[in-house]
Coordinates of C-alpha atoms and ligand atoms in Angstrom, one line a residue:
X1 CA 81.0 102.2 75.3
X2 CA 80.7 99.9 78.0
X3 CA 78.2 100.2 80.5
X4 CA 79.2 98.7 83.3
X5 CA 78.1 100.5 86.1
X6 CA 81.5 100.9 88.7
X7 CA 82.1 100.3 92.3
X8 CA 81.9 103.6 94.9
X9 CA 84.2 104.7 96.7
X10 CA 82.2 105.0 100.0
X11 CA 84.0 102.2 101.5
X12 CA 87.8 102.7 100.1
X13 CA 89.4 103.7 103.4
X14 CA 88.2 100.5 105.2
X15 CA 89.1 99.0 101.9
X16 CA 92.7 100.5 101.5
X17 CA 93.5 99.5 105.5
X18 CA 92.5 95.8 104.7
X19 CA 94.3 95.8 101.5
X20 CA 97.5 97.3 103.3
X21 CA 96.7 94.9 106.2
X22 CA 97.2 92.2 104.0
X23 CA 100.5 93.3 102.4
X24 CA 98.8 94.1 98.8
X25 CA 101.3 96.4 98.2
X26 CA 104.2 96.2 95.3
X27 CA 106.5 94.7 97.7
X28 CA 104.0 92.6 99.3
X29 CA 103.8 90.8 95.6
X30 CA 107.3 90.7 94.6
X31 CA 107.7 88.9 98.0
X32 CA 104.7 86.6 97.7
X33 CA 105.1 86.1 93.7
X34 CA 109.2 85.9 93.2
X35 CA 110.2 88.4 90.6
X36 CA 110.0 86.3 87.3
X37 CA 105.9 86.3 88.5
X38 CA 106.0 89.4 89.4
X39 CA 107.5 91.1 86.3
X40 CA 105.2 88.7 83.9
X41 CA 102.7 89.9 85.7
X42 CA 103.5 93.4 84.1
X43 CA 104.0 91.9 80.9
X44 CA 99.9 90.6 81.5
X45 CA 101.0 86.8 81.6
X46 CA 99.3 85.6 84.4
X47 CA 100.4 81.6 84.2
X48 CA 103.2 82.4 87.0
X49 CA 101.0 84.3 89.2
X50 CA 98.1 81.8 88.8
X51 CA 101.0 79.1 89.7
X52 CA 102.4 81.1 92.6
X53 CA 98.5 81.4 94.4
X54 CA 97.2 78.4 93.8
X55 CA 95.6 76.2 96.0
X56 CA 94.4 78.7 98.7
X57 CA 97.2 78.2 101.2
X58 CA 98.7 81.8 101.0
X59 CA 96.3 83.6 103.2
X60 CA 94.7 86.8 102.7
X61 CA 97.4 88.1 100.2
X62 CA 96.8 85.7 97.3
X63 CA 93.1 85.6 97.9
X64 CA 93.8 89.9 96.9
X65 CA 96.0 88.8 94.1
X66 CA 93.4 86.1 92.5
X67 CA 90.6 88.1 92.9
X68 CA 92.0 92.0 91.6
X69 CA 95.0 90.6 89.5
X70 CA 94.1 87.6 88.1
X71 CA 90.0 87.9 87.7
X72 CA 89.7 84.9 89.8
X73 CA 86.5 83.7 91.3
X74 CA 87.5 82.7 95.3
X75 CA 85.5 81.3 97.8
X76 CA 83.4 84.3 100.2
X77 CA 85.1 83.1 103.3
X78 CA 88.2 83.3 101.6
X79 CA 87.5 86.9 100.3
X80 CA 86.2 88.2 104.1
X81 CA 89.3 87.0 105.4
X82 CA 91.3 89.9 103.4
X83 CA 89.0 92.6 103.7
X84 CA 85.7 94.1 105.0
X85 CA 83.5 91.8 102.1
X86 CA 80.1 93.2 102.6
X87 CA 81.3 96.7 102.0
X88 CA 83.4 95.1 98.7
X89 CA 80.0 93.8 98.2
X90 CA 77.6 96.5 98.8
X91 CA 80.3 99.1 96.8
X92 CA 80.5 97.3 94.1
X93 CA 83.6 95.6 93.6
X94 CA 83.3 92.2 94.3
X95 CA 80.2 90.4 93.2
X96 CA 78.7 87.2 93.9
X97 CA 79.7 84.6 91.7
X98 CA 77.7 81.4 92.8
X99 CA 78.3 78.3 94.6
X100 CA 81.1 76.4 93.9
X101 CA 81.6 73.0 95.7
X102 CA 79.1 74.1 98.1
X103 CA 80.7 77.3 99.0
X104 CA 80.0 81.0 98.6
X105 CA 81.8 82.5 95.8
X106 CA 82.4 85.9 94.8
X107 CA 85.0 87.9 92.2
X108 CA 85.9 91.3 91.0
X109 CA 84.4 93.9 89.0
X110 CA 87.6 95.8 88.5
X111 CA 91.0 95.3 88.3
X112 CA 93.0 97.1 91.5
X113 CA 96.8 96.7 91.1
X114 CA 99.3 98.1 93.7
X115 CA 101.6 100.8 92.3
X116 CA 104.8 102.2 94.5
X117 CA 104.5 106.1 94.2
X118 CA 107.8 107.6 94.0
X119 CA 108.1 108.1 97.9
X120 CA 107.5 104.4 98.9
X121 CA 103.3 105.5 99.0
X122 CA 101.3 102.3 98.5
X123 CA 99.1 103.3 95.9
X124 CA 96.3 101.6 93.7
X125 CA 95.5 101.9 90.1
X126 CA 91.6 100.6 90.0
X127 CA 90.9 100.2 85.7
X128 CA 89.2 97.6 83.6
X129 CA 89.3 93.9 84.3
X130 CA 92.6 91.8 82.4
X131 CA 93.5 95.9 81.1
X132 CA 96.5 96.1 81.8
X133 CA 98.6 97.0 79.1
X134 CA 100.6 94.6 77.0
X135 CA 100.8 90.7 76.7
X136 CA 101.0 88.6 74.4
X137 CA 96.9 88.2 74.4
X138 CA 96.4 92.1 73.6
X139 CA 94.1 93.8 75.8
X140 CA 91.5 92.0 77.0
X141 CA 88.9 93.8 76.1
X142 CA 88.0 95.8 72.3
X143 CA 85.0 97.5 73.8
X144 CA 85.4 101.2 72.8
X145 CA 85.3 102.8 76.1
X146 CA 87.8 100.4 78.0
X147 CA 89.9 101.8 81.0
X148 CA 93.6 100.3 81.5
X149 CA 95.5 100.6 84.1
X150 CA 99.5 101.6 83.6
X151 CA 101.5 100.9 81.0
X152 CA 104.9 101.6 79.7
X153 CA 104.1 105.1 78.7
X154 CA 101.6 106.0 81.8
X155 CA 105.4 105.5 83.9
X156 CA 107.3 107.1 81.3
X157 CA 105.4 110.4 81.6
X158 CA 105.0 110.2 85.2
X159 CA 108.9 110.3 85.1
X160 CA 109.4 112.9 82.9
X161 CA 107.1 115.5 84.9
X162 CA 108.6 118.3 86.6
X163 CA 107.3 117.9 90.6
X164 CA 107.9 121.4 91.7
X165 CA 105.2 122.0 94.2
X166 CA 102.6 124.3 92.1
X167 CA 99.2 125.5 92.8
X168 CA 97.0 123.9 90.0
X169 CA 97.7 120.6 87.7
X170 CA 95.9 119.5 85.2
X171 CA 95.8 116.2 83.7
X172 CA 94.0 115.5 80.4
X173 CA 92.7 111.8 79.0
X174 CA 93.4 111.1 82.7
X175 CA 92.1 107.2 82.1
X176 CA 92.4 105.4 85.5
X177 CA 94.1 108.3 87.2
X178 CA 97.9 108.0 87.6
X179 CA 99.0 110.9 86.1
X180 CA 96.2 112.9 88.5
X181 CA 97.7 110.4 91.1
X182 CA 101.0 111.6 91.4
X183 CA 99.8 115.3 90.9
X184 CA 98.1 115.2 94.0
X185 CA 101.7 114.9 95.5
X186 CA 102.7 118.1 94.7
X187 CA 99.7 120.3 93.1
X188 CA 97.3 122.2 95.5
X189 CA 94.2 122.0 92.9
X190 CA 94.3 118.6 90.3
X191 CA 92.0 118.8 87.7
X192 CA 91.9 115.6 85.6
X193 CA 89.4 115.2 82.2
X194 CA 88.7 112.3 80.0
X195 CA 86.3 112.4 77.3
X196 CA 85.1 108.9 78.7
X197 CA 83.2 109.2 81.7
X198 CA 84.3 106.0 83.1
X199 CA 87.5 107.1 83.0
X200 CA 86.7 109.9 85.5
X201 CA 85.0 106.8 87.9
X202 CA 88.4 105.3 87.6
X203 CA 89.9 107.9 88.7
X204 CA 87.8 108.6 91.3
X205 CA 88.5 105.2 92.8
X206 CA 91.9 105.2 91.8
X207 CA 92.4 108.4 94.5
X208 CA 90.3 107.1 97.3
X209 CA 91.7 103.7 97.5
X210 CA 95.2 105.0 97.1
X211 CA 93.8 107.8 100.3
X212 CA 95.3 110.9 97.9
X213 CA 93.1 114.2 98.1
X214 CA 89.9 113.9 95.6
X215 CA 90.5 115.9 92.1
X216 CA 88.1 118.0 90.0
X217 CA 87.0 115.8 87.1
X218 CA 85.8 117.0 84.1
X219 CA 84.4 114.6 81.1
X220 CA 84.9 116.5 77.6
X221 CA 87.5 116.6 75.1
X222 CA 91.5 118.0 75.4
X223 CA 91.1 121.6 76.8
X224 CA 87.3 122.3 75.8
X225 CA 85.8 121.2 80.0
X226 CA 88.2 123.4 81.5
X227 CA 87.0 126.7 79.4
X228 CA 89.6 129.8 80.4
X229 CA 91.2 128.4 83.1
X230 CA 95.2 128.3 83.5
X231 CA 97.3 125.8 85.2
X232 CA 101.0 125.7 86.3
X233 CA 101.1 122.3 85.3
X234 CA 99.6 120.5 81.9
X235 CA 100.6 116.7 81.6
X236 CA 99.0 114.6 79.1
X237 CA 99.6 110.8 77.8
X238 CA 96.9 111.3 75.2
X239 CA 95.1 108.9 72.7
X240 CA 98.3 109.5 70.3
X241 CA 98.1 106.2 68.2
X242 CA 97.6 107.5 64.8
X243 CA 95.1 104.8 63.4
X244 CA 92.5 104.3 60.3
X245 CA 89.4 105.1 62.4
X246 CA 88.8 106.0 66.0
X247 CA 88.5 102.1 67.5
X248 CA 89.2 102.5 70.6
X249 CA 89.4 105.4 73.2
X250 CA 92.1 105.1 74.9
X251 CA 94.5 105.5 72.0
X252 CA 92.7 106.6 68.9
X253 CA 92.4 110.6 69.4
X254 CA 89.9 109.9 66.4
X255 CA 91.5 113.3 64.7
X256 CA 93.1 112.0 61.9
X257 CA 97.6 111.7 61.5
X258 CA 99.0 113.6 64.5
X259 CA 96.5 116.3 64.5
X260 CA 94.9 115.5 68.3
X261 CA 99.0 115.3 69.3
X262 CA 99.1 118.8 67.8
X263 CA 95.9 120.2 68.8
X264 CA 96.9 119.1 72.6
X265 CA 100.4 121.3 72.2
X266 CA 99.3 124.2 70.1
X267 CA 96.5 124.8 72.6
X268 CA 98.4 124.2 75.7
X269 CA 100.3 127.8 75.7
X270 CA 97.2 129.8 76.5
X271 CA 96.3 127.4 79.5
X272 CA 99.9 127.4 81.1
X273 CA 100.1 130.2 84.0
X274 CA 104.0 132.3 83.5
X275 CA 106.7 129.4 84.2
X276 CA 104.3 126.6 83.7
X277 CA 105.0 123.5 82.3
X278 CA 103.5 121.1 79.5
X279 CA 104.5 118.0 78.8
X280 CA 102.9 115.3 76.7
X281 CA 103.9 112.1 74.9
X282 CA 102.9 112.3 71.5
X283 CA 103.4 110.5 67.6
X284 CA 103.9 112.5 64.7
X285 CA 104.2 111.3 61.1
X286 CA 107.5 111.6 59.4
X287 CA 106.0 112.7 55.7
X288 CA 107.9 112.2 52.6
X289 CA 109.4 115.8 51.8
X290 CA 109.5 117.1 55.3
X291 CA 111.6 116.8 57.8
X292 CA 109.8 115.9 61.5
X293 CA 112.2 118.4 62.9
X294 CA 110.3 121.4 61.1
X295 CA 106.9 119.7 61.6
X296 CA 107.4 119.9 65.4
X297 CA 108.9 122.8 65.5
X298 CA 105.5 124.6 63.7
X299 CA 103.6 122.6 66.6
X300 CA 105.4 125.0 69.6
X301 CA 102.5 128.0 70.6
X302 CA 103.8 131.7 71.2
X303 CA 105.5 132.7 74.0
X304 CA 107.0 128.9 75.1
X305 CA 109.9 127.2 75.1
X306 CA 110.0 123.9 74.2
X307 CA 111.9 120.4 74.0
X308 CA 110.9 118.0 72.2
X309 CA 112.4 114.1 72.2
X310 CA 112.4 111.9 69.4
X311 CA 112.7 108.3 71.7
X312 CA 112.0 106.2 68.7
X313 CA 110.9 105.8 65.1
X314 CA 108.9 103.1 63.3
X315 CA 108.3 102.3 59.4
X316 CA 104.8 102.5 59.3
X317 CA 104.5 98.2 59.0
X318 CA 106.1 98.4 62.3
X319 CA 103.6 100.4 63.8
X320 CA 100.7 99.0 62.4
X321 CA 102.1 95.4 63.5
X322 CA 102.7 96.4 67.4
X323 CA 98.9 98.1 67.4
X324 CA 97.2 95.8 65.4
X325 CA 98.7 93.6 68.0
X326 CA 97.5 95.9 71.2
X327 CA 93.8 95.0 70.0
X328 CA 94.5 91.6 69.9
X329 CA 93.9 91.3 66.2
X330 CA 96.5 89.1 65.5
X331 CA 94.6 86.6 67.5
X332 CA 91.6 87.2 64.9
X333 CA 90.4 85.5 61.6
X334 CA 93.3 86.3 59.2
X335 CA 91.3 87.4 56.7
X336 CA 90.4 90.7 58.9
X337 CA 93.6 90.8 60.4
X338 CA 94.9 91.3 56.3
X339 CA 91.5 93.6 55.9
X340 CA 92.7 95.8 58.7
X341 CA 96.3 95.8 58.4
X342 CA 95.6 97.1 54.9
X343 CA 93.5 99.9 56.7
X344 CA 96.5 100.6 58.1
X345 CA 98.6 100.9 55.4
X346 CA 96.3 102.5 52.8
X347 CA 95.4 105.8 55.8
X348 CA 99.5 106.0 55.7
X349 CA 99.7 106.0 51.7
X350 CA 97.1 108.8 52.1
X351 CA 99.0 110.6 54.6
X352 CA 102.6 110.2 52.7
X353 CA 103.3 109.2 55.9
X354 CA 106.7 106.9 55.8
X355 CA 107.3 106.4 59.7
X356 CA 106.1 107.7 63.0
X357 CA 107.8 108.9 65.7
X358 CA 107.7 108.3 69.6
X359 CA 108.6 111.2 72.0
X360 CA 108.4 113.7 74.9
X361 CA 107.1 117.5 74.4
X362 CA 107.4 119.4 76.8
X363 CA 106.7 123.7 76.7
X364 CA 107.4 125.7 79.4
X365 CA 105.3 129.2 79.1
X366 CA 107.9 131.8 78.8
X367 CA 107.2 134.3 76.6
X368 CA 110.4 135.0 75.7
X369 CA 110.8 137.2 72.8
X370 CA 113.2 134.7 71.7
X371 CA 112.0 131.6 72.7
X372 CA 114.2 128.2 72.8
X373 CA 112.7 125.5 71.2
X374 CA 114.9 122.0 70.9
X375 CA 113.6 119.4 68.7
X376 CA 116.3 116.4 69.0
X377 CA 116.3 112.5 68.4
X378 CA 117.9 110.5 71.6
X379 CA 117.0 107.2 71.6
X380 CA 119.6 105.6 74.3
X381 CA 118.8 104.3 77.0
X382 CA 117.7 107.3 79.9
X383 CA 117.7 107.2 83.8
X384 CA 114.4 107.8 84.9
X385 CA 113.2 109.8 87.0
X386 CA 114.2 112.8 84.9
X387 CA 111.8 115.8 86.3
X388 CA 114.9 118.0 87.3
X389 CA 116.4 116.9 84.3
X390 CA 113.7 119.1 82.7
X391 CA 113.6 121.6 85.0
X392 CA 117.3 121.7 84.3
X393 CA 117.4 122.2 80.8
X394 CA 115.0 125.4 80.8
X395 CA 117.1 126.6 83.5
X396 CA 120.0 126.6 81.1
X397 CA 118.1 127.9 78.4
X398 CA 117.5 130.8 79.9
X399 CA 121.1 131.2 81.0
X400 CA 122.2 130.5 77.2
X401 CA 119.6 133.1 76.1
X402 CA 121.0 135.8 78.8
X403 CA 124.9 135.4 77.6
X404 CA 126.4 136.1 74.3
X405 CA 129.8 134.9 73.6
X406 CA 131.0 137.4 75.4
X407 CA 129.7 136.9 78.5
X408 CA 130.1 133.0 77.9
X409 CA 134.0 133.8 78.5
X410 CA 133.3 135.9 81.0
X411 CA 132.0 132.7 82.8
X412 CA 133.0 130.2 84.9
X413 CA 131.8 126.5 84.7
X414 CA 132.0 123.3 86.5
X415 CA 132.1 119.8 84.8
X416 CA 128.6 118.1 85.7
X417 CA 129.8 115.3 88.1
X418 CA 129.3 112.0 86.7
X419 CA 130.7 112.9 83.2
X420 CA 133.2 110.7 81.9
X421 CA 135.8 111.0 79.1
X422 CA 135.7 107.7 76.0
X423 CA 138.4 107.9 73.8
X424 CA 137.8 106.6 70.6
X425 CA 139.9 104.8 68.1
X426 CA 141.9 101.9 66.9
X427 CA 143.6 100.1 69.8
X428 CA 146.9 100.8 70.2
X429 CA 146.7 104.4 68.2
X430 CA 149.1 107.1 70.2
X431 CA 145.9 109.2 69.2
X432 CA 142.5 108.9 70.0
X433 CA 140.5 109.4 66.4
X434 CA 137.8 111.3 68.7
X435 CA 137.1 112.1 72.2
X436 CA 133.1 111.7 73.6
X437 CA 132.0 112.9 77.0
X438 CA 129.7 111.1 78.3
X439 CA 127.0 111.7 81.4
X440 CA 126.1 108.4 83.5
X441 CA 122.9 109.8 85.1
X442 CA 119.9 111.9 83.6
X443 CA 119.9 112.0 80.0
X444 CA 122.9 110.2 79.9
X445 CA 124.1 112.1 76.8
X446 CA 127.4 111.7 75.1
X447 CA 128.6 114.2 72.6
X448 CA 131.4 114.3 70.4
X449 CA 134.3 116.9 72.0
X450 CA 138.2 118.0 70.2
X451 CA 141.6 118.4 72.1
X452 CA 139.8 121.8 73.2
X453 CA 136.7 121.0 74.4
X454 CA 137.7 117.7 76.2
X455 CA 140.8 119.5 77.7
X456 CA 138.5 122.7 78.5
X457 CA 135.8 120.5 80.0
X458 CA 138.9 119.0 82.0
X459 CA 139.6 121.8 83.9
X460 CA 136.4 123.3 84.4
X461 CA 136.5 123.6 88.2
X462 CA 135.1 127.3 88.3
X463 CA 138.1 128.6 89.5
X464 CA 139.1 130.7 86.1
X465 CA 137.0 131.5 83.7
X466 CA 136.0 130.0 80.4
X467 CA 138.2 132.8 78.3
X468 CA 141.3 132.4 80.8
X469 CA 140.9 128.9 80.8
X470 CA 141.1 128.8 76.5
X471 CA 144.1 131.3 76.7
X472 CA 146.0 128.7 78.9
X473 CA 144.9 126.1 76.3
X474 CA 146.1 128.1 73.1
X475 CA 149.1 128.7 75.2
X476 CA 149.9 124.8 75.3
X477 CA 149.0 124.1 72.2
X478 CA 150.8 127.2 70.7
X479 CA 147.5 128.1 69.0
X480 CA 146.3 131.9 68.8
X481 CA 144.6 132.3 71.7
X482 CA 142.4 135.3 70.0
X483 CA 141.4 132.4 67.5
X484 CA 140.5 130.2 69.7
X485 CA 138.4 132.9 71.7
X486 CA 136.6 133.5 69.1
X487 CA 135.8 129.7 68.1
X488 CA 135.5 128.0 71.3
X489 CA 131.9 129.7 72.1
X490 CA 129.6 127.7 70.2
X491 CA 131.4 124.4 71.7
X492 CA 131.0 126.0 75.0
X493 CA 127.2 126.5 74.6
X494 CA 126.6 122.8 73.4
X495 CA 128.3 121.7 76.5
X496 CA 126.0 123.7 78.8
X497 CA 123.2 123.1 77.1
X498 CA 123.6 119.4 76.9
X499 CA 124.4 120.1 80.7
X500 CA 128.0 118.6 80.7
X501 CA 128.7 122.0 81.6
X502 CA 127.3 124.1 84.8
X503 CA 127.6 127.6 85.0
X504 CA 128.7 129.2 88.8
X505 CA 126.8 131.4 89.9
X506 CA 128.4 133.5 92.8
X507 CA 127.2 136.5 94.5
X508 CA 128.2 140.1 92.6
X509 CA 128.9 137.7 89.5
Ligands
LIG1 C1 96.6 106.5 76.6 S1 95.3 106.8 77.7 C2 96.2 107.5 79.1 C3 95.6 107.2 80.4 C4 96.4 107.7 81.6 N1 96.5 109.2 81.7 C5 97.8 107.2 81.6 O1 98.8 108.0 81.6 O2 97.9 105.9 81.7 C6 94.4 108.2 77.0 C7 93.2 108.7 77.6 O3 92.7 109.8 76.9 C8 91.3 109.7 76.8 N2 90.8 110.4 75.6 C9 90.6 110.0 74.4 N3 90.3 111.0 73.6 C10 90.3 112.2 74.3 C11 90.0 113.5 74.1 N4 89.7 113.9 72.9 N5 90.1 114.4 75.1 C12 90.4 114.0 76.4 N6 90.7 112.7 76.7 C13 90.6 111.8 75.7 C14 91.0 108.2 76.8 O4 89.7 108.0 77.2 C15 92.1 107.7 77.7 O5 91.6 107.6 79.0

């Protein structure tokens, strides 16, 4: 692991005022860099950004953006014009880089990038220097222990979390902090582990530069540091890469196939307090002779619900490609980069692994003595943030799991707002071949519907309920209404639990 010994955080309100002071905020460098900059920046191609600040006539910004984004070396009175440069110095991170041209110099020791939390908070993400994820370079560094800073799936989980308010969060493999970051918005106690101590400094710095509350941190692996303690909250972006050997710690759980993904959900239940939520990203192997719906399914502990969402699938020379790529291999000797493809390949042939899949899985402690547990593939495209989208779907679970058929007619529903009706078919055709609902915000679902359930979802205004509603329809259609009473249910409950339906809920009903 490295040893690099990090900055403290004894200065980081002085710090985070300068910083501010200076406009190093997400907006501050979408203004200063243009947005084709700014957005390679994300992508870790730094050419545009090192364009956009050269030549030291930006002020105080740029000097922030060269010396945190862009791991240049600036000259010292440049650096104590944007912030407090002694305490940078004397904390740890900036360092003295020489004379250059007869100046002063100085540079970073770790990268800090601004992140906009979900409120407009100007937040920082303090990781490893050139870690952030992605680029065409790989990360830029393959020493085991490396921090990075947010990627693609650190936002993506961050979206997905339910943000009730709640007394106690935890965050496992919490790397440079974002996931504790955002807990500390809504979470009394955040406890955040990593089984790399420098992940925990990261964190550490991560929250005082960004001026959030300070977090328990615990080093020690998945659930072991926080012994018997529950939580209402469990998120988790864990090490989920499922790779020949444990390389590096930040993806490779170093358990072999999907077992740390499992390990992580089969020992959440027992940590979630009643009503608590879980919710990791994972991969899990599709195996020849077994279908990943079953696999996942035999993942879900006692007494929770769960949903689980396949976002994507990869052969396994796909996925050895993009994470041989991560690590930078492909810019390697050929020769290893054959040697440890074939690593690759051969640990999948010994798995009978054929693919692996990308997703969300989230529990929600119940203990239900019929617990709901979706496992579904939905790889469209989804509108993020989707917390209450969650929170949504366990509501109606439990609304499904109070009401038979019976009481399902009893009901009365509204159509979701946003939902639109596609017909499908040739153009021209009197009839459309099918009908497909379709929801613009969320999930963004569309499902399939007949003349019934497009015309019942029609005239769901909760005004008459859903068995007077289908009477009217057999009436027009001169179909048995008795028939269709006793058909229509199981469309009914795919509607609401896909949340295209909403059931009313009035007082004495
Ligand atoms: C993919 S990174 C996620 C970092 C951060 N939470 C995010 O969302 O960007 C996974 C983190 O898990 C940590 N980790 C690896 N193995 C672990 C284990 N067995 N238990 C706990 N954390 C682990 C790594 O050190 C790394 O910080």
């Amino acid at each position: 692991m490295s040893t690099t010994s990090l900055p403290t955080p004894d200065h980081a309100a002085e710090l985070r005022s300068a910083m501010l002071a200076a406009g190093f905020t997400a907006d501050g460098l979408l203004d200063l860099l243009g947005a084709p900059a700014y957005a390679a920046l994300a992508r870790s191609e730094t050419v545009p950004a090192l364009r956009a600040t050269r030549g030291g006539g930006h002020g105080p910004l740029a000097t922030l953006v060269r010396l945190f984004l862009l791991q240049q070396t600036v000259p010292y009175a440049h650096a104590a014009a944007a912030l407090p440069v002694e305490a940078a110095l004397a904390d740890g991170w900036l360092r003295r880089a020489g004379a250059a041209g007869g100046e002063d110099t100085v540079d970073a020791t770790v990268d800090v990038r601004p992140y906009g939390g979900p409120d407009g908070e100007d937040w920082f993400i303090v990781s490893d220097l050139g870690c952030a994820v992605g680029g065409a370079g790989g990360i830029g560094s393959r020493e085991e222990g490396v921090v990075l800073g947010v990627g693609g799936a650190s936002t993506t989980l961050a979206g997905i979390t339910v943000r009730t308010p709640v007394g106690s969060a935890l965050d496992i493999g919490t790397g440079s902090g974002i996931q504790a970051l955002h807990a500390t918005r809504h979470a009394t106690r955040v406890t955040a582990t990593d089984v790399n101590p420098r992940a925990l400094g990261f964190t550490r710095l991560t929250l005082a530069l960004s001026g959030a509350p300070e977090a328990e941190l615990l080093t020690g692996s998945l659930f072991e540091p926080v012994g018997e303690d529950t939580y209402d909250l469990i998120v988790s972006n864990p090490p989920f890469v499922i790779s020949p050997g444990a390389r590096l710690t930040y993806r490779d759980g170093g358990m072999g196939g999907d077992d740390l993904c499992r390990t992580l959900v089969q020992q959440a239940g027992a940590r979630l307090n009643p009503g608590g939520y879980a919710q990791f990203l994972g991969n899990w192997q599709h195996v020849e002779g077994e279908d990943w719906h079953d696999r996942l399914r035999s993942w879900v502990p006692r007494g929770c619900d769960a949903w689980i969402v396949q976002r994507d699938v990869q052969d396994v020379t796909q996925y050895a490609e993009l994470w041989l790529r991560d690590a930078g291999d492909h810019q390697s000797d050929p020769a290893e980069y054959a040697r440890r493809y074939e690593e690759w390949l051969d640990e999948f042939e010994a798995r009978k692994t054929k693919s692996v899949g990308f997703g969300w899985i989230t529990l929600r402690r119940t203990d239900a003595a019929e617990p709901s547990i979706v496992v579904e593939e939905w790889p469209h495209t989804v509108e993020q943030p989707l917390g209450e989208a969650v929170t949504a779907h366990f509501a109606r679970q439990d609304y499904l799991r109070a009401h038979d058929d019976a009481a399902l007619l009893e009901a009365h529903f509204t159509l979701v707002e946003e939902v639109v009706q596609e017909q499908v078919g040739p153009p021209g055709a009197e009839d459309p071949e099918h009908v497909v609902l379709r929801q613009n915000r969320g999930m963004r679902r569309a499902t399939k519907v007949d003349t019934v359930g497009a015309g019942f979802a029609g005239v769901c205004d909760g005004s008459l309920s859903a068995g007077r509603i289908l009477d009217a329809i057999a009436q027009l259609m001169q179909e048995d209404p008795v028939v269709l009473r006793d058909r229509t249910p199981e469309a009914i409950r795919l509607l609401v639990e896909q949340g295209f339906l909403e059931p009313v809920t009035r007082p004495g009903r």
